[in-house]
């Protein structure tokens, strides 16, 4: 549990809330610990934010053995700071670790270290609505060795970034492009793990979508290229005949914490939720019959992202006239009210620092 | 074409040929160049081998946007040094780059820089049969940014490692484990690219195989889990009724340079080669009928690796009584004779430095 602390001698200028973007600015400190087979995880320390010195032969640079998480801390109206579902993130982190042959961490200990780190840099937590402190825990494989095997040494780190809105569009609807050509994940693969290579594998299709004027890619299943999986870095939801429909977790879809938050909140608000396998043909059919009233993505970065347009092969589906719908808006309002401590949290999702 | 040169001030002790392993020791120098959107690839330099200084937010550490190649230089009996199919490796490198949204390199220029680097560290090229200089070119994404998009900056590097045999078994047959549970790649994915995440994705099944006493995993197709794809980090070949059979390239199998070398050499030696889709049931059937006389893998690291045992579900196929067969042995002898400059190279695979 002991963490050593080295304070920065050169504190940076904190950005104004209005100048924040996503993931470009980092706070004055970071948390580090290292792993080897003799000591396990050891040498927990909070140190000034700074570069890593890595041999060119380091495993992660060649074989991508790396996992990460993304979560947030929010400044509440009473000036306290709270974490949102941090424990769920670290539990998923350990599931990713297992799949990628990376040694697991002790979630209780790491959660305490995270709180220490945020306390150290608490002045960096922005206060405007829409802003937050983005938290990025990650583990990278650090053996200086070119053989292909799970590394014997690792570095765990947490860096903090004060952030504004993830999408330049803000809460305005995004346009998504269904790719039938490219595949993100497949049963038996690593799609469920938050591992580095899944994101690199998504870039080509994303660039194709962007060339066509779309913000994100909607991925179909890797086997039949028919069933909806997820959108870019988000889970996807449809409102069909007043029921929220979302792809069931199948081993290749990321088990999103915000996905679960949406499902729990919707049920509490009395909206039916159906987790099932859903094909693009069903979506097109529902759209044609006028049953598809909304679509939206969920993720830590954007919370809820309304989808205004879906392009699938030669069809362009316009949803809710391209504007944010009432279900997406209600969910966004209710969830963010809990995240920012404006409303009571009956789910025990939040935790004060 | 200009490359700047900084000589090491602290040359390392060169290992004896008998002490060499794979990918643990590196020569005194490395080649680097950087990319940004304004200058393209720039600042080509040979510098002392040493650590990279990378911000914790560096793209490659989170999203695995990275590619690599593996090739070798050999010391010939007349003490000259030659590269084996280097141009083919750099062409494949560029195909991987394209798939992973990484800017391509100029193969001619980079080949010249590689030769400069090897000339600088020429004393590091070992001379015993079985040893060689392993060459690892790689590109890593270097933006200090947590957003998920292709990086705008990159580092290209080449490091050199004097190596002994890749497998501790040497040319002795390996035991391989067919996984029906885990999948490496799927059509529409990045299986054909030599990208970091593919290797991380293979670790879990490899550890499972090793727990069961097997050296490597044989991967089946991601869609039906029936058709043979590749073995660990090698392509796979079977000798059935005196024909060499190997899975046809289908977009999810790595297009191995040594695979192509084996095919060309076999044809020259008058052996029929069939590239086709091949199921594990066909392999079991051929084994049962006594038609399957050999199996072997091919790759840069090991060249040819005979397969003595294949475990598939509840069946254990023993091949060639668990010893190296005549076709594998002949191919190994003929190919390595060209690599080491002991025999003439009618294929124009080799290139003197």
Tab-separated table of N, CA and C in Angstrom, chain B residues 62-175:
chain	number	residue	atom	x	y	z
B	62	UNK	N	-0.736	2.838	-26.330
B	62	UNK	CA	-2.166	2.679	-26.023
B	62	UNK	C	-2.918	1.952	-27.132
B	63	UNK	N	-2.590	2.291	-28.393
B	63	UNK	CA	-3.421	1.806	-29.494
B	63	UNK	C	-2.678	0.884	-30.455
B	64	UNK	N	-1.435	0.544	-30.132
B	64	UNK	CA	-0.733	-0.493	-30.882
B	64	UNK	C	-0.504	-0.199	-32.350
B	65	UNK	N	-0.488	1.080	-32.727
B	65	UNK	CA	-0.230	1.372	-34.142
B	65	UNK	C	1.264	1.212	-34.403
B	66	UNK	N	1.636	0.035	-34.882
B	66	UNK	CA	3.051	-0.330	-35.047
B	66	UNK	C	3.155	-1.498	-36.007
B	67	UNK	N	4.216	-1.508	-36.789
B	67	UNK	CA	4.487	-2.623	-37.711
B	67	UNK	C	5.963	-2.983	-37.609
B	68	UNK	N	6.288	-4.194	-38.041
B	68	UNK	CA	7.702	-4.560	-38.035
B	68	UNK	C	7.992	-5.559	-39.149
B	69	UNK	N	9.271	-5.812	-39.340
B	69	UNK	CA	9.724	-6.879	-40.231
B	69	UNK	C	10.823	-7.650	-39.533
B	70	UNK	N	11.128	-8.819	-40.057
B	70	UNK	CA	12.245	-9.601	-39.546
B	70	UNK	C	12.992	-10.166	-40.741
B	71	UNK	N	14.268	-9.892	-40.831
B	71	UNK	CA	15.071	-10.455	-41.931
B	71	UNK	C	16.480	-10.696	-41.410
B	72	UNK	N	17.327	-11.268	-42.256
B	72	UNK	CA	18.643	-11.658	-41.754
B	72	UNK	C	19.769	-11.345	-42.727
B	73	UNK	N	20.953	-11.115	-42.164
B	73	UNK	CA	22.186	-11.046	-42.954
B	73	UNK	C	23.089	-12.190	-42.493
B	74	UNK	N	23.820	-12.743	-43.456
B	74	UNK	CA	24.655	-13.915	-43.198
B	74	UNK	C	26.107	-13.621	-43.572
B	75	UNK	N	27.024	-14.192	-42.814
B	75	UNK	CA	28.443	-14.095	-43.178
B	75	UNK	C	28.815	-15.318	-44.017
B	76	UNK	N	29.367	-15.059	-45.188
B	76	UNK	CA	29.666	-16.132	-46.141
B	76	UNK	C	31.077	-16.680	-45.891
B	77	UNK	N	31.379	-17.860	-46.472
B	77	UNK	CA	32.715	-18.461	-46.287
B	77	UNK	C	33.842	-17.511	-46.706
B	78	UNK	N	33.608	-16.635	-47.720
B	78	UNK	CA	34.661	-15.703	-48.157
B	78	UNK	C	34.663	-14.424	-47.313
B	79	UNK	N	33.948	-14.443	-46.181
B	79	UNK	CA	33.899	-13.333	-45.231
B	79	UNK	C	33.111	-12.114	-45.731
B	80	UNK	N	32.438	-12.232	-46.874
B	80	UNK	CA	31.514	-11.170	-47.269
B	80	UNK	C	30.221	-11.366	-46.462
B	81	UNK	N	29.403	-10.318	-46.458
B	81	UNK	CA	28.113	-10.391	-45.755
B	81	UNK	C	27.003	-10.196	-46.780
B	82	UNK	N	25.974	-10.999	-46.687
B	82	UNK	CA	24.879	-10.815	-47.641
B	82	UNK	C	23.514	-10.808	-46.954
B	83	UNK	N	22.624	-10.014	-47.545
B	83	UNK	CA	21.228	-9.942	-47.118
B	83	UNK	C	20.430	-10.983	-47.888
B	84	UNK	N	19.367	-11.490	-47.267
B	84	UNK	CA	18.502	-12.459	-47.930
B	84	UNK	C	17.109	-11.848	-48.122
B	85	UNK	N	16.712	-11.619	-49.354
B	85	UNK	CA	15.377	-11.132	-49.734
B	85	UNK	C	14.958	-9.863	-48.993
B	86	UNK	N	15.912	-8.976	-48.772
B	86	UNK	CA	15.625	-7.759	-48.005
B	86	UNK	C	14.562	-6.904	-48.700
B	87	UNK	N	14.666	-6.823	-50.029
B	87	UNK	CA	13.703	-5.984	-50.757
B	87	UNK	C	12.273	-6.511	-50.582
B	88	UNK	N	12.131	-7.835	-50.569
B	88	UNK	CA	10.791	-8.413	-50.357
B	88	UNK	C	10.256	-8.050	-48.982
B	89	UNK	N	11.137	-8.056	-47.994
B	89	UNK	CA	10.695	-7.671	-46.651
B	89	UNK	C	10.227	-6.216	-46.620
B	90	UNK	N	10.988	-5.329	-47.258
B	90	UNK	CA	10.595	-3.915	-47.200
B	90	UNK	C	9.325	-3.660	-48.023
B	91	UNK	N	9.136	-4.425	-49.090
B	91	UNK	CA	7.870	-4.292	-49.825
B	91	UNK	C	6.691	-4.732	-48.961
B	92	UNK	N	6.861	-5.836	-48.240
B	92	UNK	CA	5.788	-6.276	-47.342
B	92	UNK	C	5.576	-5.269	-46.210
B	93	UNK	N	6.673	-4.712	-45.730
B	93	UNK	CA	6.612	-3.665	-44.692
B	93	UNK	C	5.678	-2.536	-45.152
B	94	UNK	N	5.830	-2.137	-46.399
B	94	UNK	CA	4.979	-1.063	-46.923
B	94	UNK	C	3.516	-1.495	-47.052
B	95	UNK	N	3.292	-2.771	-47.358
B	95	UNK	CA	1.899	-3.238	-47.398
B	95	UNK	C	1.293	-3.206	-45.985
B	96	UNK	N	2.085	-3.618	-44.988
B	96	UNK	CA	1.614	-3.534	-43.596
B	96	UNK	C	1.339	-2.074	-43.226
B	97	UNK	N	2.241	-1.185	-43.654
B	97	UNK	CA	2.090	0.243	-43.339
B	97	UNK	C	0.749	0.753	-43.849
B	98	UNK	N	0.445	0.428	-45.089
B	98	UNK	CA	-0.795	0.903	-45.711
B	98	UNK	C	-2.015	0.435	-44.912
B	99	UNK	N	-2.030	-0.835	-44.556
B	99	UNK	CA	-3.175	-1.397	-43.835
B	99	UNK	C	-3.354	-0.749	-42.463
B	100	UNK	N	-2.219	-0.314	-41.869
B	100	UNK	CA	-2.274	0.239	-40.511
B	100	UNK	C	-2.227	1.767	-40.514
B	101	UNK	N	-2.476	2.382	-41.689
B	101	UNK	CA	-2.542	3.858	-41.796
B	101	UNK	C	-1.227	4.519	-41.394
B	102	UNK	N	-0.119	3.854	-41.708
B	102	UNK	CA	1.221	4.367	-41.404
B	102	UNK	C	1.852	4.806	-42.725
B	103	UNK	N	2.535	5.950	-42.756
B	103	UNK	CA	3.125	6.405	-44.020
B	103	UNK	C	4.190	5.430	-44.528
B	104	UNK	N	4.159	5.160	-45.832
B	104	UNK	CA	5.123	4.215	-46.413
B	104	UNK	C	6.529	4.814	-46.449
B	105	UNK	N	7.500	3.930	-46.600
B	105	UNK	CA	8.900	4.353	-46.708
B	105	UNK	C	9.377	4.128	-48.137
B	106	UNK	N	10.475	4.758	-48.493
B	106	UNK	CA	11.087	4.507	-49.788
B	106	UNK	C	12.032	3.303	-49.649
B	107	UNK	N	11.661	2.192	-50.270
B	107	UNK	CA	12.401	0.947	-50.012
B	107	UNK	C	13.857	1.033	-50.464
B	108	UNK	N	14.113	1.681	-51.609
B	108	UNK	CA	15.495	1.786	-52.088
B	108	UNK	C	16.375	2.531	-51.090
B	109	UNK	N	15.861	3.667	-50.612
B	109	UNK	CA	16.627	4.486	-49.670
B	109	UNK	C	16.877	3.718	-48.373
B	110	UNK	N	15.829	3.096	-47.875
B	110	UNK	CA	15.957	2.410	-46.594
B	110	UNK	C	16.911	1.220	-46.707
B	111	UNK	N	16.882	0.551	-47.856
B	111	UNK	CA	17.790	-0.576	-48.083
B	111	UNK	C	19.251	-0.094	-48.039
B	112	UNK	N	19.504	1.069	-48.602
B	112	UNK	CA	20.861	1.633	-48.553
B	112	UNK	C	21.262	1.963	-47.107
B	113	UNK	N	20.307	2.532	-46.363
B	113	UNK	CA	20.597	2.871	-44.957
B	113	UNK	C	20.871	1.604	-44.142
B	114	UNK	N	20.102	0.555	-44.439
B	114	UNK	CA	20.328	-0.715	-43.741
B	114	UNK	C	21.740	-1.227	-44.018
B	115	UNK	N	22.152	-1.131	-45.276
B	115	UNK	CA	23.510	-1.588	-45.615
B	115	UNK	C	24.563	-0.756	-44.878
B	116	UNK	N	24.335	0.564	-44.824
B	116	UNK	CA	25.257	1.431	-44.067
B	116	UNK	C	25.350	0.987	-42.614
B	117	UNK	N	24.195	0.681	-42.046
B	117	UNK	CA	24.162	0.278	-40.634
B	117	UNK	C	24.926	-1.026	-40.422
B	118	UNK	N	24.696	-1.983	-41.318
B	118	UNK	CA	25.383	-3.279	-41.167
B	118	UNK	C	26.888	-3.115	-41.376
B	119	UNK	N	27.278	-2.253	-42.337
B	119	UNK	CA	28.715	-1.992	-42.527
B	119	UNK	C	29.319	-1.415	-41.244
B	120	UNK	N	28.559	-0.530	-40.584
B	120	UNK	CA	29.045	0.078	-39.342
B	120	UNK	C	29.296	-0.986	-38.270
B	121	UNK	N	28.382	-1.946	-38.186
B	121	UNK	CA	28.467	-2.977	-37.137
B	121	UNK	C	28.859	-4.335	-37.716
B	122	UNK	N	29.656	-4.322	-38.788
B	122	UNK	CA	29.940	-5.577	-39.507
B	122	UNK	C	30.664	-6.610	-38.646
B	123	UNK	N	31.427	-6.142	-37.669
B	123	UNK	CA	32.133	-7.092	-36.799
B	123	UNK	C	31.164	-7.901	-35.944
B	124	UNK	N	29.905	-7.417	-35.836
B	124	UNK	CA	28.893	-8.107	-35.029
B	124	UNK	C	28.239	-9.269	-35.766
B	125	UNK	N	28.473	-9.378	-37.095
B	125	UNK	CA	27.819	-10.467	-37.839
B	125	UNK	C	28.550	-11.763	-37.531
B	126	UNK	N	27.873	-12.721	-36.896
B	126	UNK	CA	28.591	-13.933	-36.478
B	126	UNK	C	28.914	-14.805	-37.689
B	127	UNK	N	29.799	-15.758	-37.511
B	127	UNK	CA	30.251	-16.525	-38.672
B	127	UNK	C	29.919	-18.021	-38.606
B	128	UNK	N	29.575	-18.553	-37.434
B	128	UNK	CA	29.300	-19.998	-37.366
B	128	UNK	C	28.021	-20.344	-38.130
B	129	UNK	N	27.990	-21.541	-38.699
B	129	UNK	CA	26.779	-22.055	-39.332
B	129	UNK	C	25.655	-22.065	-38.295
B	130	UNK	N	24.463	-21.596	-38.683
B	130	UNK	CA	23.332	-21.546	-37.758
B	130	UNK	C	23.166	-20.178	-37.109
B	131	UNK	N	24.252	-19.394	-37.146
B	131	UNK	CA	24.146	-18.039	-36.598
B	131	UNK	C	23.939	-17.046	-37.740
B	132	UNK	N	23.434	-15.861	-37.392
B	132	UNK	CA	23.242	-14.818	-38.388
B	132	UNK	C	23.000	-13.491	-37.680
B	133	UNK	N	22.850	-12.450	-38.474
B	133	UNK	CA	22.504	-11.144	-37.911
B	133	UNK	C	21.022	-10.929	-38.169
B	134	UNK	N	20.227	-10.950	-37.115
B	134	UNK	CA	18.793	-10.720	-37.263
B	134	UNK	C	18.559	-9.211	-37.334
B	135	UNK	N	17.744	-8.797	-38.298
B	135	UNK	CA	17.506	-7.374	-38.563
B	135	UNK	C	16.049	-7.073	-38.256
B	136	UNK	N	15.802	-6.109	-37.399
B	136	UNK	CA	14.424	-5.769	-37.032
B	136	UNK	C	14.102	-4.316	-37.385
B	137	UNK	N	13.499	-4.082	-38.555
B	137	UNK	CA	12.965	-2.747	-38.849
B	137	UNK	C	11.573	-2.644	-38.221
B	138	UNK	N	11.227	-1.467	-37.736
B	138	UNK	CA	9.900	-1.263	-37.160
B	138	UNK	C	9.501	0.194	-37.294
B	139	UNK	N	8.196	0.428	-37.288
B	139	UNK	CA	7.679	1.800	-37.215
B	139	UNK	C	6.695	1.863	-36.050
B	140	UNK	N	6.852	2.863	-35.203
B	140	UNK	CA	5.911	3.069	-34.098
B	140	UNK	C	5.282	4.459	-34.215
B	141	UNK	N	4.004	4.542	-33.793
B	141	UNK	CA	3.256	5.800	-33.827
B	141	UNK	C	3.596	6.607	-32.588
B	142	UNK	N	3.955	7.889	-32.759
B	142	UNK	CA	4.550	8.633	-31.642
B	142	UNK	C	3.793	9.887	-31.201
B	143	UNK	N	2.563	10.089	-31.672
B	143	UNK	CA	1.834	11.273	-31.190
B	143	UNK	C	1.604	11.189	-29.675
B	144	UNK	N	1.814	12.284	-28.953
B	144	UNK	CA	1.517	12.288	-27.510
B	144	UNK	C	0.056	12.667	-27.287
B	145	UNK	N	-0.864	11.771	-27.660
B	145	UNK	CA	-2.286	12.127	-27.777
B	145	UNK	C	-3.136	10.893	-27.522
B	146	UNK	N	-4.188	11.010	-26.692
B	146	UNK	CA	-5.007	9.844	-26.344
B	146	UNK	C	-6.235	9.650	-27.236
B	147	UNK	N	-6.482	10.558	-28.172
B	147	UNK	CA	-7.603	10.336	-29.097
B	147	UNK	C	-7.313	9.151	-30.001
B	148	UNK	N	-8.382	8.450	-30.424
B	148	UNK	CA	-8.168	7.275	-31.271
B	148	UNK	C	-8.239	7.686	-32.735
B	149	UNK	N	-7.092	7.855	-33.333
B	149	UNK	CA	-6.971	8.136	-34.765
B	149	UNK	C	-5.544	7.788	-35.163
B	150	UNK	N	-5.291	7.652	-36.468
B	150	UNK	CA	-3.930	7.394	-36.917
B	150	UNK	C	-3.044	8.556	-36.460
B	151	UNK	N	-1.892	8.208	-35.921
B	151	UNK	CA	-0.930	9.199	-35.446
B	151	UNK	C	-0.485	10.105	-36.596
B	152	UNK	N	-0.086	11.316	-36.263
B	152	UNK	CA	0.475	12.216	-37.285
B	152	UNK	C	2.002	12.161	-37.318
B	153	UNK	N	2.607	11.514	-36.315
B	153	UNK	CA	4.070	11.403	-36.267
B	153	UNK	C	4.474	9.936	-36.014
B	154	UNK	N	5.641	9.567	-36.537
B	154	UNK	CA	6.109	8.185	-36.421
B	154	UNK	C	7.616	8.150	-36.265
B	155	UNK	N	8.100	7.055	-35.692
B	155	UNK	CA	9.527	6.767	-35.715
B	155	UNK	C	9.760	5.426	-36.418
B	156	UNK	N	10.701	5.468	-37.372
B	156	UNK	CA	11.171	4.238	-38.019
B	156	UNK	C	12.512	3.896	-37.395
B	157	UNK	N	12.718	2.626	-37.047
B	157	UNK	CA	14.029	2.247	-36.539
B	157	UNK	C	14.432	0.870	-37.032
B	158	UNK	N	15.737	0.677	-37.112
B	158	UNK	CA	16.276	-0.662	-37.402
B	158	UNK	C	17.281	-0.998	-36.312
B	159	UNK	N	17.061	-2.133	-35.663
B	159	UNK	CA	18.036	-2.629	-34.692
B	159	UNK	C	18.542	-3.986	-35.167
B	160	UNK	N	19.742	-4.337	-34.747
B	160	UNK	CA	20.423	-5.550	-35.216
B	160	UNK	C	20.771	-6.438	-34.031
B	161	UNK	N	20.533	-7.727	-34.199
B	161	UNK	CA	20.811	-8.648	-33.099
B	161	UNK	C	21.511	-9.898	-33.640
B	162	UNK	N	22.741	-10.160	-33.193
B	162	UNK	CA	23.398	-11.406	-33.610
B	162	UNK	C	22.678	-12.575	-32.937
B	163	UNK	N	22.285	-13.568	-33.745
B	163	UNK	CA	21.439	-14.628	-33.184
B	163	UNK	C	21.965	-16.035	-33.458
B	164	UNK	N	21.610	-16.927	-32.532
B	164	UNK	CA	21.814	-18.358	-32.726
B	164	UNK	C	20.512	-18.954	-33.238
B	165	UNK	N	20.222	-20.160	-32.877
B	165	UNK	CA	18.993	-20.819	-33.325
B	165	UNK	C	17.791	-20.230	-32.597
B	166	UNK	N	16.643	-20.108	-33.304
B	166	UNK	CA	15.442	-19.547	-32.703
B	166	UNK	C	14.825	-20.502	-31.697
B	167	UNK	N	14.705	-21.756	-32.099
B	167	UNK	CA	14.107	-22.738	-31.195
B	167	UNK	C	15.187	-23.457	-30.416
B	168	UNK	N	14.990	-23.592	-29.118
B	168	UNK	CA	15.984	-24.337	-28.339
B	168	UNK	C	16.149	-25.761	-28.884
B	169	UNK	N	15.090	-26.283	-29.523
B	169	UNK	CA	15.164	-27.627	-30.095
B	169	UNK	C	16.088	-27.687	-31.321
B	170	UNK	N	16.439	-26.520	-31.908
B	170	UNK	CA	17.211	-26.521	-33.142
B	170	UNK	C	16.383	-27.099	-34.264
B	171	UNK	N	16.980	-27.936	-35.075
B	171	UNK	CA	16.251	-28.505	-36.209
B	171	UNK	C	15.435	-29.730	-35.801
B	172	UNK	N	15.383	-30.010	-34.528
B	172	UNK	CA	14.540	-31.119	-34.075
B	172	UNK	C	13.073	-30.754	-34.214
B	173	UNK	N	12.222	-31.747	-34.466
B	173	UNK	CA	10.805	-31.454	-34.688
B	173	UNK	C	10.123	-30.832	-33.471
B	174	UNK	N	9.183	-29.908	-33.757
B	174	UNK	CA	8.396	-29.276	-32.710
B	174	UNK	C	7.030	-29.954	-32.619
B	175	UNK	N	6.381	-29.748	-31.472
B	175	UNK	CA	5.042	-30.295	-31.236
B	175	UNK	C	4.052	-29.144	-31.321
